Tab-separated table of C-alpha atoms and ligand atoms in Angstrom:
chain	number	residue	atom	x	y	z
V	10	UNK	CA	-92.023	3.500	-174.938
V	11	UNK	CA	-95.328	5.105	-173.754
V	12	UNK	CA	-95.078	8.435	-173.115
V	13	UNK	CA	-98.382	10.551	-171.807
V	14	UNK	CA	-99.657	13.920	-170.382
V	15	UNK	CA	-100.839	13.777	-167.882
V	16	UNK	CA	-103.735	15.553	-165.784
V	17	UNK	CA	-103.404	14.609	-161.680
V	18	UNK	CA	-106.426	15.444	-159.723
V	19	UNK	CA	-105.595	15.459	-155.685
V	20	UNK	CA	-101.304	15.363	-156.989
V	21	UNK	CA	-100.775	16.528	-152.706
V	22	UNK	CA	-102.355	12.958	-151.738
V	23	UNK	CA	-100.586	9.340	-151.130
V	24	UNK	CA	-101.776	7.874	-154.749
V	25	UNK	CA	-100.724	11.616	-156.729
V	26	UNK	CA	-97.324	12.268	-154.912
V	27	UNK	CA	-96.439	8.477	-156.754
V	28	UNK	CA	-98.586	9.003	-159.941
V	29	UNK	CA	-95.891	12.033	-160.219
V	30	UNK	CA	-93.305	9.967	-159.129
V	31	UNK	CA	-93.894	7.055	-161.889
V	32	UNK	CA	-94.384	10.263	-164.212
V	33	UNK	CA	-90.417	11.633	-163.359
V	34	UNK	CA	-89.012	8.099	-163.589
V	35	UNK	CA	-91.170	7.121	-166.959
V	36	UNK	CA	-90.924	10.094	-168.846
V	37	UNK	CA	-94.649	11.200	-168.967
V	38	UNK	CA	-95.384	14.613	-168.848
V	39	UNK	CA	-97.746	16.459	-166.631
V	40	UNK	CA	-100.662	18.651	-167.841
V	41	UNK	CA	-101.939	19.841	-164.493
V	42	UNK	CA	-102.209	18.919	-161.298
V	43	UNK	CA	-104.642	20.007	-158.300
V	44	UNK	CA	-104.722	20.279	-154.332
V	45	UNK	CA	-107.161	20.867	-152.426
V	46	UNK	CA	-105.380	23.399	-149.694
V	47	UNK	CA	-101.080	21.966	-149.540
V	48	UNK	CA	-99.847	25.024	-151.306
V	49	UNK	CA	-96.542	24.042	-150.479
V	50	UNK	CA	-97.009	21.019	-151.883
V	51	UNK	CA	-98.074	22.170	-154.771
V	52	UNK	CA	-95.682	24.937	-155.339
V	53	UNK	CA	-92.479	22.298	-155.679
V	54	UNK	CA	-94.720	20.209	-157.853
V	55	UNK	CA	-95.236	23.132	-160.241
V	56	UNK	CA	-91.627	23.826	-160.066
V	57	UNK	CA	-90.345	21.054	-160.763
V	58	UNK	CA	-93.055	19.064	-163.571
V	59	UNK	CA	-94.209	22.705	-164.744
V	60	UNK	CA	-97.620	21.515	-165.804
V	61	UNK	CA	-99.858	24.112	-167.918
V	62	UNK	CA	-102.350	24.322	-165.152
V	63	UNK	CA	-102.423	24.259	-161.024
V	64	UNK	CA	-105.442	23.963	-159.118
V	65	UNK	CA	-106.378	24.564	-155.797
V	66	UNK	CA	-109.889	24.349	-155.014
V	67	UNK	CA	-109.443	26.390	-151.329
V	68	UNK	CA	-109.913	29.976	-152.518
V	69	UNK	CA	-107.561	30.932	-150.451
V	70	UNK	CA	-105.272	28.866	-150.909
V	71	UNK	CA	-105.348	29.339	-154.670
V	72	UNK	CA	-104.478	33.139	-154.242
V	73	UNK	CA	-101.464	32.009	-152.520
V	74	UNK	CA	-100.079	29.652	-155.031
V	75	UNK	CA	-101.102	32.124	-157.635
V	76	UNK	CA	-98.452	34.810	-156.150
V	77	UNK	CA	-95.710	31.987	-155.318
V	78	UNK	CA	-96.292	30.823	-158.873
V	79	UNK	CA	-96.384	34.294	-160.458
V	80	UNK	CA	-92.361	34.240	-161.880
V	81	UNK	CA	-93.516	30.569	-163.968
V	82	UNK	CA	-96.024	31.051	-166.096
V	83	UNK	CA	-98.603	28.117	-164.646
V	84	UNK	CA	-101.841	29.207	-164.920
V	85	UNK	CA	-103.624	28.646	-160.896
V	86	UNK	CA	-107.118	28.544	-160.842
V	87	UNK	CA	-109.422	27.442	-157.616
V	88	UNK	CA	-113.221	26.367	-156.975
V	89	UNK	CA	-114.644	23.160	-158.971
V	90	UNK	CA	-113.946	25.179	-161.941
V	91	UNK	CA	-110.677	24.716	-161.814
V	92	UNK	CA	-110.874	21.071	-160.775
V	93	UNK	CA	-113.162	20.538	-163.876
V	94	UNK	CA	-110.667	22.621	-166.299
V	95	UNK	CA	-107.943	20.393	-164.878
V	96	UNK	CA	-110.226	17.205	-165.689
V	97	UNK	CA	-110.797	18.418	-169.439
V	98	UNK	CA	-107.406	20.226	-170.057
V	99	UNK	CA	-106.936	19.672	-173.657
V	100	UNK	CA	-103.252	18.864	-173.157
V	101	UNK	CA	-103.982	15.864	-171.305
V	102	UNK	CA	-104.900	12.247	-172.595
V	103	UNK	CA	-104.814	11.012	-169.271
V	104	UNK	CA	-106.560	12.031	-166.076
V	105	UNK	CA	-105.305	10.500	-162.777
V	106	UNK	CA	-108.429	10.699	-160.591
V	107	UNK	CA	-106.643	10.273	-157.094
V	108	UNK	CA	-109.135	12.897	-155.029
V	109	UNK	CA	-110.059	11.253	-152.009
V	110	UNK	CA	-114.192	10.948	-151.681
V	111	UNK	CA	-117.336	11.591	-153.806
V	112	UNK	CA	-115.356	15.083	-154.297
V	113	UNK	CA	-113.991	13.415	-157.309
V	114	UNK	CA	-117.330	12.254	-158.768
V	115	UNK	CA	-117.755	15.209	-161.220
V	116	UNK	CA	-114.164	15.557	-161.883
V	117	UNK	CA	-114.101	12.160	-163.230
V	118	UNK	CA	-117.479	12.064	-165.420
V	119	UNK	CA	-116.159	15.604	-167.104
V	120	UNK	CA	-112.615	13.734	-167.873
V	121	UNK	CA	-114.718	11.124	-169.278
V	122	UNK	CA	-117.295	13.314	-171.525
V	123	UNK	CA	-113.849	14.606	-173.023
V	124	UNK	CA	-113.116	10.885	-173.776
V	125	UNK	CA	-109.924	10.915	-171.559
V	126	UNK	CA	-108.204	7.944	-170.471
V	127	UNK	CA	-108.901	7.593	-166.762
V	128	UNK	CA	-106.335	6.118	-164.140
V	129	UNK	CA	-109.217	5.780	-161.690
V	130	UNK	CA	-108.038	5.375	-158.030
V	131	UNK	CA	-111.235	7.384	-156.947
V	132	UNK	CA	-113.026	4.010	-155.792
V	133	UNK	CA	-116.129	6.470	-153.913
V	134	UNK	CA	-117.003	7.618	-157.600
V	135	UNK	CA	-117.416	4.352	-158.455
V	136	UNK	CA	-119.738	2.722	-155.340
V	137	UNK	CA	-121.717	6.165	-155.634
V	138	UNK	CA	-122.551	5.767	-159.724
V	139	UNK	CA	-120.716	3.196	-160.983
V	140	UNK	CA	-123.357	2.254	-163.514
V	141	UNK	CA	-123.362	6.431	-164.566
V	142	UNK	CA	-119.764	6.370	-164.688
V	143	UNK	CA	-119.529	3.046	-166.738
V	144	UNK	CA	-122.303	4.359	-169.073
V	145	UNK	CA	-120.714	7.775	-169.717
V	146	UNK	CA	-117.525	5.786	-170.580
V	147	UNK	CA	-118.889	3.405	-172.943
V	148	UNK	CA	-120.653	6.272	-174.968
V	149	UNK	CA	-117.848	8.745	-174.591
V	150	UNK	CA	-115.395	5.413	-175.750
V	151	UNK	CA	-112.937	6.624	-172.444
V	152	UNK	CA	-110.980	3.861	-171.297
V	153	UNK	CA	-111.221	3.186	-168.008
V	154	UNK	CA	-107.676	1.609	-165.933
V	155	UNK	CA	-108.012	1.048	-162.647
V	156	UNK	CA	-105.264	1.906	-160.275
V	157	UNK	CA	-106.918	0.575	-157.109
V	158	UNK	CA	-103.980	-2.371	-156.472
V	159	UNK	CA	-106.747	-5.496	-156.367
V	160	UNK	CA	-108.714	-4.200	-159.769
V	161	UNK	CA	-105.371	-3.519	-161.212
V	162	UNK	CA	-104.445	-7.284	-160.493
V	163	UNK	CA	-108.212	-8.437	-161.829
V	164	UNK	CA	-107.336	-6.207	-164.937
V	165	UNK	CA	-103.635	-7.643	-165.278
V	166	UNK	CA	-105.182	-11.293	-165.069
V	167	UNK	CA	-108.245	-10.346	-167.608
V	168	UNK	CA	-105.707	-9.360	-170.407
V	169	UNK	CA	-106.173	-11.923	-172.959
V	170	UNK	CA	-109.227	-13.461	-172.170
V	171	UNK	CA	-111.550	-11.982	-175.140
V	172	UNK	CA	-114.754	-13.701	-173.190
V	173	UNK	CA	-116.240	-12.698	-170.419
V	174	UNK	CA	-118.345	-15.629	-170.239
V	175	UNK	CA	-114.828	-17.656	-169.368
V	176	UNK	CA	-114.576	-16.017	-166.097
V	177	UNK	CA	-116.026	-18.047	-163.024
V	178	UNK	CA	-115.490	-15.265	-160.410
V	179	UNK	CA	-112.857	-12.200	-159.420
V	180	UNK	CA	-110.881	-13.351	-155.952
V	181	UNK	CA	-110.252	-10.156	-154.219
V	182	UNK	CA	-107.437	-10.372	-151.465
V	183	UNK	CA	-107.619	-8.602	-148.025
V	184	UNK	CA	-105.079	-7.495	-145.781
V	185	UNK	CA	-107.590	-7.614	-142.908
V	186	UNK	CA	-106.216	-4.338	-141.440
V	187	UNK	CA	-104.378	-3.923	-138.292
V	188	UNK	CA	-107.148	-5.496	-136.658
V	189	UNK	CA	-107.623	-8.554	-137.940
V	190	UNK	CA	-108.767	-11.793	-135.401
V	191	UNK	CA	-109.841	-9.087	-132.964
V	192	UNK	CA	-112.745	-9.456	-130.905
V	193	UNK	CA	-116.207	-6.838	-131.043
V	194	UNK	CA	-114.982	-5.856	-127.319
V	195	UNK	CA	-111.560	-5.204	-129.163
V	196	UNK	CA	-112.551	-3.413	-131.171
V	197	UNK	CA	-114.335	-1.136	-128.940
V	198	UNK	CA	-110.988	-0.062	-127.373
V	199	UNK	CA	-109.423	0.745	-130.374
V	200	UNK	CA	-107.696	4.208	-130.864
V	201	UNK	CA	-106.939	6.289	-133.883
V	202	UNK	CA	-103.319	6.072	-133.876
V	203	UNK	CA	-103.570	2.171	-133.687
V	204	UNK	CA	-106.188	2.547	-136.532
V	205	UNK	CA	-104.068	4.643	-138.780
V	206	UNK	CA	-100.935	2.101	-138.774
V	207	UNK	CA	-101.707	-0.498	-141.201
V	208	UNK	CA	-99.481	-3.451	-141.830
V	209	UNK	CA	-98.910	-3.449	-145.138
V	210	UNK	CA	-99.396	-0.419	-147.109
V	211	UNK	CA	-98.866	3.295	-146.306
V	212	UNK	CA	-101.952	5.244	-147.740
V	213	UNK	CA	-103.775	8.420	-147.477
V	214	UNK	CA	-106.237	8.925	-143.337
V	215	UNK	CA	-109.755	8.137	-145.060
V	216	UNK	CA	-108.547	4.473	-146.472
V	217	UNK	CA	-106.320	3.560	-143.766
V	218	UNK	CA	-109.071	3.920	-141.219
V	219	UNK	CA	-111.782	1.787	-143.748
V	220	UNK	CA	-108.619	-0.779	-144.298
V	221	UNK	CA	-109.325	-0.986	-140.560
V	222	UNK	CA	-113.031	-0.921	-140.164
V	223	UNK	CA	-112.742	-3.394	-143.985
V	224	UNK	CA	-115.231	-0.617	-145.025
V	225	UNK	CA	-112.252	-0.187	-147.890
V	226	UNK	CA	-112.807	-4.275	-149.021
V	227	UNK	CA	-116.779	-3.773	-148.864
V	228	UNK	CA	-116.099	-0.491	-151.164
V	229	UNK	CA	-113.407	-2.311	-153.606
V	230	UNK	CA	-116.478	-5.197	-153.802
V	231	UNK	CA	-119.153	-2.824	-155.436
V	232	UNK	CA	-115.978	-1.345	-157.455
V	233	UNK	CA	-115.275	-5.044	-159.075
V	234	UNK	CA	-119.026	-5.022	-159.665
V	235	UNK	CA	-119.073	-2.334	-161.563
V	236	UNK	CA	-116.161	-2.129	-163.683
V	237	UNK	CA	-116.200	-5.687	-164.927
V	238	UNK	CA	-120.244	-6.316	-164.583
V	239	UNK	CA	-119.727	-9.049	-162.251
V	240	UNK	CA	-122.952	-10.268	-159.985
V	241	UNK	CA	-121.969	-10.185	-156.152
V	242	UNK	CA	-122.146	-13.820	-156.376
V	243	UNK	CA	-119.459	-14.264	-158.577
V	244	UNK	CA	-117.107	-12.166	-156.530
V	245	UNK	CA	-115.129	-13.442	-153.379
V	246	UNK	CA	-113.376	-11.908	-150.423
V	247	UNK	CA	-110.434	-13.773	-149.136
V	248	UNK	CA	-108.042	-12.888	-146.981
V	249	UNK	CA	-104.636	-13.052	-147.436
V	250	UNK	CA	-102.157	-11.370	-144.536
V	251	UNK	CA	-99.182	-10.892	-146.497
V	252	UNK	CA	-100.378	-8.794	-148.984
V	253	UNK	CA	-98.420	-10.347	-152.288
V	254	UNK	CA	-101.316	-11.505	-154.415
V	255	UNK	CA	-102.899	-8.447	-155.190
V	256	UNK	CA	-105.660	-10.259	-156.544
V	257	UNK	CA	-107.254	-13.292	-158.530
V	258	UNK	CA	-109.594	-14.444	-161.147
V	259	UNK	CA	-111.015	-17.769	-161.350
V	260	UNK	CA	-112.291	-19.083	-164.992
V	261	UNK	CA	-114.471	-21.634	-166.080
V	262	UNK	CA	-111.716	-24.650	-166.375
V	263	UNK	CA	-110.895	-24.071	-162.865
V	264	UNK	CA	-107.818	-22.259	-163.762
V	265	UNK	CA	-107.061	-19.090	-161.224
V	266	UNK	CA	-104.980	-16.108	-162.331
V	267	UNK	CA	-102.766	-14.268	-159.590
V	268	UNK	CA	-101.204	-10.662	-159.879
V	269	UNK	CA	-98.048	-10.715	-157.097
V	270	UNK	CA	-95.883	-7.918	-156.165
V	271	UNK	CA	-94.241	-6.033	-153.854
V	272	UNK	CA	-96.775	-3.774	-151.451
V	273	UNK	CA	-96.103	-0.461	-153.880
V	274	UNK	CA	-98.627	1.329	-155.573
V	275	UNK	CA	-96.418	2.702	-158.599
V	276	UNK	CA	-97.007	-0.594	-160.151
V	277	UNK	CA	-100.482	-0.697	-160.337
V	278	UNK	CA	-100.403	3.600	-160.928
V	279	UNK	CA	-97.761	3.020	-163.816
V	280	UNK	CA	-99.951	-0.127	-165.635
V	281	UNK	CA	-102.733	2.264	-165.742
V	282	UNK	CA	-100.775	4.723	-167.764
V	283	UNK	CA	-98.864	2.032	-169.882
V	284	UNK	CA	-101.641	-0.319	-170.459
V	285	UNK	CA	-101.932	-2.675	-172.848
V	286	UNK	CA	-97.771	-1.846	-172.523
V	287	UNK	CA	-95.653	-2.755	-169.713
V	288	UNK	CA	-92.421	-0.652	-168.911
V	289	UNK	CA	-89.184	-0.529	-166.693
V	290	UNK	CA	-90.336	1.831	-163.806
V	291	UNK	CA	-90.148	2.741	-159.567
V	292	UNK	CA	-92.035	-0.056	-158.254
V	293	UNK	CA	-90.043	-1.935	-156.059
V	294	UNK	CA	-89.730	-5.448	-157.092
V	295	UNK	CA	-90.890	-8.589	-155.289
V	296	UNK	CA	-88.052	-11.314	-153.571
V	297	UNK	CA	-89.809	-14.364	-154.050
V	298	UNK	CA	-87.653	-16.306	-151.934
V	299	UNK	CA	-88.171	-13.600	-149.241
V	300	UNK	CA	-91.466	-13.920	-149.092
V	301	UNK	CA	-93.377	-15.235	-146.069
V	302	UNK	CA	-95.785	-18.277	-146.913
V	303	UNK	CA	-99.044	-16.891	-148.280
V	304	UNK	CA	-102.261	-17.959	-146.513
V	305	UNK	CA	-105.758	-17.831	-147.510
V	306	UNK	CA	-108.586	-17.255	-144.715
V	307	UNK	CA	-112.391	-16.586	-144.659
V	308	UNK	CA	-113.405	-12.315	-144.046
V	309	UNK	CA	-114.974	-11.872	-140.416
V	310	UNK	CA	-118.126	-9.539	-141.655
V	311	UNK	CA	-119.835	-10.277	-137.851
V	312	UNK	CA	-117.210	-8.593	-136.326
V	313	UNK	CA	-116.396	-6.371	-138.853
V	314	UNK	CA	-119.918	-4.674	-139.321
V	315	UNK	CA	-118.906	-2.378	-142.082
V	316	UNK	CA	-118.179	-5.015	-144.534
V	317	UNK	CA	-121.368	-6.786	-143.978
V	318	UNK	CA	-123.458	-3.445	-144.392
V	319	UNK	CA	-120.949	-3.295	-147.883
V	320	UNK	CA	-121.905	-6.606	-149.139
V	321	UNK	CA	-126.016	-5.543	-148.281
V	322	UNK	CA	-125.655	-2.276	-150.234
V	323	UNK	CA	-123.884	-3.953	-153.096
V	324	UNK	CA	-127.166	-6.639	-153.284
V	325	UNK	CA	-129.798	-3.417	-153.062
V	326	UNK	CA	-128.052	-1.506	-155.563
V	327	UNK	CA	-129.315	1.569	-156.306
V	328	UNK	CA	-129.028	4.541	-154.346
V	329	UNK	CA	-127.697	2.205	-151.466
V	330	UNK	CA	-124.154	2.779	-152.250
V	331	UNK	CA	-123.883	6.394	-152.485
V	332	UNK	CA	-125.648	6.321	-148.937
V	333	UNK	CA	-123.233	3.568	-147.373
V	334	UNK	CA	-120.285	5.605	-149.038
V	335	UNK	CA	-121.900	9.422	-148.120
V	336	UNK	CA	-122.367	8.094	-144.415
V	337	UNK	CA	-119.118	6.252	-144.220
V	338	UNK	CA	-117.163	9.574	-145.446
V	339	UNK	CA	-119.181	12.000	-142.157
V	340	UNK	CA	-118.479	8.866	-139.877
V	341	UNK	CA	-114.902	8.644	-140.854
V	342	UNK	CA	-114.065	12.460	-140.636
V	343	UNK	CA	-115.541	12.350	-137.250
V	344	UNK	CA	-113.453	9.574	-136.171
V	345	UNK	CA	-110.691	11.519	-137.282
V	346	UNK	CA	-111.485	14.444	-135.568
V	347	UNK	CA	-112.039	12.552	-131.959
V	348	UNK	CA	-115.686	12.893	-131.941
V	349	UNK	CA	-116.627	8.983	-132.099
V	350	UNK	CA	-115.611	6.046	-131.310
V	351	UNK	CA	-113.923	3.265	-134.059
V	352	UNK	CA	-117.045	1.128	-133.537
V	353	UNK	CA	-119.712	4.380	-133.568
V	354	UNK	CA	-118.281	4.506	-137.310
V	355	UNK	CA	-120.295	1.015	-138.419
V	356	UNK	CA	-123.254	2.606	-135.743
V	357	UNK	CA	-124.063	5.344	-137.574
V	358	UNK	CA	-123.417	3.675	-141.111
V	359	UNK	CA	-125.926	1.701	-140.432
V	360	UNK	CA	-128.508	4.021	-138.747
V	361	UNK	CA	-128.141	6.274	-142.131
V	362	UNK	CA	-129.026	3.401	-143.996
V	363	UNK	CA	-132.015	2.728	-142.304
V	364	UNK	CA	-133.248	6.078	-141.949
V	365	UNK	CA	-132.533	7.646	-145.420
V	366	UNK	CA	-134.763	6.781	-148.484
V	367	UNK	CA	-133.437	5.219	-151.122
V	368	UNK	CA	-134.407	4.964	-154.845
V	369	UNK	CA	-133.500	2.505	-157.241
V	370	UNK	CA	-132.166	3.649	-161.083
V	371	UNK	CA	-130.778	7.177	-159.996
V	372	UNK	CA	-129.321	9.563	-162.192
V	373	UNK	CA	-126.301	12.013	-161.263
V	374	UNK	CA	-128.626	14.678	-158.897
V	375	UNK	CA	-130.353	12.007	-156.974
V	376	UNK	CA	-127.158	10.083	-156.003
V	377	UNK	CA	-125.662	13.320	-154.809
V	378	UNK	CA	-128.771	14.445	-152.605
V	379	UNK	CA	-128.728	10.525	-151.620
V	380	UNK	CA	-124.695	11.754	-150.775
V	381	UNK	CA	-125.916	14.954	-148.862
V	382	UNK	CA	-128.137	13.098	-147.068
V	383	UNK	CA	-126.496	10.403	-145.228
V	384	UNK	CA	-123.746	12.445	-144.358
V	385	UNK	CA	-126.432	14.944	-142.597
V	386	UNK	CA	-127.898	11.603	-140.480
V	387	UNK	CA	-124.694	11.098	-139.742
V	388	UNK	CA	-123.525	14.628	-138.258
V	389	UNK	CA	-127.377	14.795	-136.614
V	390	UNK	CA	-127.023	11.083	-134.956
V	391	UNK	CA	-123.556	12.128	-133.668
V	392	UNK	CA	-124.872	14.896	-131.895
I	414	LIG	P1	-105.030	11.325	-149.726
I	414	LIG	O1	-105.866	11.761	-148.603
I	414	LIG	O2	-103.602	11.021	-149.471
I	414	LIG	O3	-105.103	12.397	-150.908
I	414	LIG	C1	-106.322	12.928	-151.324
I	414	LIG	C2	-106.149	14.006	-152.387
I	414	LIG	O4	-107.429	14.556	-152.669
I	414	LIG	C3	-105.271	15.177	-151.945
I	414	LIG	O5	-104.526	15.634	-153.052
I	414	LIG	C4	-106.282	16.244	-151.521
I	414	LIG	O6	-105.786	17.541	-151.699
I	414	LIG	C5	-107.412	15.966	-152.483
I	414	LIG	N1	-108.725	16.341	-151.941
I	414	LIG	C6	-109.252	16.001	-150.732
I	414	LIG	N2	-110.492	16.498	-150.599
I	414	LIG	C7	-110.767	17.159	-151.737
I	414	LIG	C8	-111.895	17.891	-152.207
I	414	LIG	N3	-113.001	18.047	-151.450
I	414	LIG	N4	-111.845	18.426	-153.444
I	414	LIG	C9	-110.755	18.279	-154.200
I	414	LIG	N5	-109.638	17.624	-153.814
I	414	LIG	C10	-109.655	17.058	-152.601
I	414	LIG	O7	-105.767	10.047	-150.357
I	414	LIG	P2	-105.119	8.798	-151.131
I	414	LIG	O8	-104.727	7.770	-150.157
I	414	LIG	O9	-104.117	9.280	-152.128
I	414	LIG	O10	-106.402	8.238	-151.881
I	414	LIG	C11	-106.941	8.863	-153.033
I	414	LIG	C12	-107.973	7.927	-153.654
I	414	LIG	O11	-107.299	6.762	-154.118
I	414	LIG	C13	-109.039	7.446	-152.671
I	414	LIG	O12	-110.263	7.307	-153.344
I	414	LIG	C14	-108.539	6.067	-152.252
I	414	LIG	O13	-109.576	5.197	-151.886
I	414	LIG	C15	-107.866	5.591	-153.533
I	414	LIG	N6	-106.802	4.601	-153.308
I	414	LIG	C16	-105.701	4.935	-152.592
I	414	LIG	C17	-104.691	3.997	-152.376
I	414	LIG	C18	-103.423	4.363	-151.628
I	414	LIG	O14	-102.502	3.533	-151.573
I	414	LIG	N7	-103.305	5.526	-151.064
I	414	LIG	C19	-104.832	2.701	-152.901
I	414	LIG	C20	-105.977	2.403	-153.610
I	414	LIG	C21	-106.955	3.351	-153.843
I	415	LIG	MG1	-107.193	-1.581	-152.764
């Protein structure tokens, strides 16, 4: 049995709540975690998994969990210090990167200088500077497992083949979001709650709403580019309502590969951590002979405008990405705070992409000004 220690970054979020939850029923043991503000949270995660190391980056919120954690001996520390002690904790040999947002870009490249294995679910470090992140990875020799449930299913059906050349192209399924066959006039009368209630899976605000806008499916494209140096051309988009192939790969001979499963993300979380292993764990398994009958349809990118300005940026390259993902982040917090509308988000998207300039072979400070400024267009065109 594999047993690791663990380090979760963002352990108060939908993907580190079941990273700890796959650790408690597997056995591994946790290094640290971090939060962002849930002191609460992080206080009974302490308690009970007593890691060597609690962060919260909110100052203030870091004094607090240092005097509720005084009697245990966890060391709390706050700031992106902390966050980048947590990602290099010697302890560790795995680092969960489940912070939500570019946040976790630096995070993950210092867990990856210290050659850690990364459980990446942090698909915006990825579309920002995937080609960094790969490079850093391949030098520092830091395996890379990807949690994110259709790369997980890509890696699943990968094991084995020991040629790249083999594979024709990666199959990515697609919910299509609680708005799928909708109309643009639809979609203009769309609120928040109905945007936050997906189908199928029940995830953390900022990927439920770009499950809805498909934002998430343009995103998880430029992630499959990256981490298995795949031209756009030989990656496809279908989707598939129910949500049981998690995703495909199509080789040479015409044979396709399927990963099924039940709609739980401890499978894909707990694969990361096992891999090249497979053991007993939470996930909750799949009925086949409950299962609806799976269908296969064509994406809607017309309608859904934030896919097609996905699939552009993922052509461009370059600094493209970190703009589509910087301006996507402002739009979406917006949304969630009321201030736009569910079809502004795809608006302004695109009006950041036109409007800020964009270079082509960036290194790690020009992808995070590229970062700073989208999300500025954003907040100025939402004035
Ligand atoms: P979430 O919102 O539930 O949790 C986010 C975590 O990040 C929290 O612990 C929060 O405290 C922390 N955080 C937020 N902002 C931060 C900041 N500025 N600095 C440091 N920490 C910060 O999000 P989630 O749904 O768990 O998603 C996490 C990541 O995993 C995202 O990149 C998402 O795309 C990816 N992912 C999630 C799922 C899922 O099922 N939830 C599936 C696939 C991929
Ligand atoms: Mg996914």
């Amino acid at each position: 049995m594999v047993c690791r220690t663990l380090s979760i970054l963002g352990s108060s979020g939908s993907i580190g709540r079941q990273a700890l939850k796959v650790a408690e029923s597997c056995g591994h043991q946790v290094a640290a975690i971090t939060v962002n503000r849930s002191v609460e949270l992080a206080e009974a995660q302490a308690r009970r998994f007593r890691p060597r190391l609690a962060v919260a980056v909110d100052g203030a919120a870091a004094a607090d969990l240092r005097v509720r954690l005084a009697d245990t001996g966890v060391k709390v520390l706050s700031g992106q210090e902390g966050l980048l002690e947590a990602a290099s904790i010697p302890d560790a040999d795995t680092v969960v990167t489940a912070i939500v947002g570019v946040a976790g870009l630096r995070p993950t490249l210092t867990a990856i200088d210290h050659g850690k294995r990364i459980a990446l679910a942090n698909k915006e470090t990825l579309v920002c500077a995937g080609e960094l992140v790969m490079s850093r990875a391949k030098e520092a020799k830091a395996e890379i497992v990807p949690v994110d449930s259709e790369h997980s299913a890509i890696f699943q059906c990968l094991q084995g083949c020991r040629d790249r050349g083999e594979v024709k192209r990666l199959i990515i399924t697609a919910s299509g979001g609680p708005f799928y066959g909708k109309t643009c006039k639809e979609l203009s009368l769309v609120t928040k709650e109905q945007a936050l209630r997906h189908p199928n899976w029940s995830m953390g605000a900022k990927i439920t709403i770009d499950s809805a806008t498909l934002m998430n499916k343009g995103l998880e494209f430029i992630e499959a580019m990256r981490l298995y140096a795949m031209p756009p051309e030989r990656i496809q988009i279908v989707v598939h309502r129910e949500s049981i192939i998690h995703s495909m790969v199509e080789f040479e001979d015409g044979a396709i590969l399927a990963q099924l499963g039940s709609a739980d993300m401890c499978l894909p979380i707990q694969y990361a951590l096992t891999w090249p292993e497979r053991t007993t764990g939470p996930a909750k398994p799949l009925d086949l002979l409950s299962c609806p009958p799976l269908t296969f349809r064509k994406p809607d990118p017309d309608t859904f405008r934030c896919l097609r300005l996905a699939l552009e940026c993922a052509e461009k390259g370059g600094t493209s990405t970190a703009i589509l993902n910087g301006a996507n982040e402002a739009a979406v917090e917006l949304f969630l705070n009321d201030k736009i509308s569910f079809l502004d988000i795809p608006r302004l998207v695109e009006r950041a992409l036109d409007t800020v300039p964009m270079s082509d072979a960036p290194g790690l400070e020009e992808i995070l000004d590229a970062d700073r400024a989208a999300r500025q267009a954003v907040y100025d065109f939402a004035r």
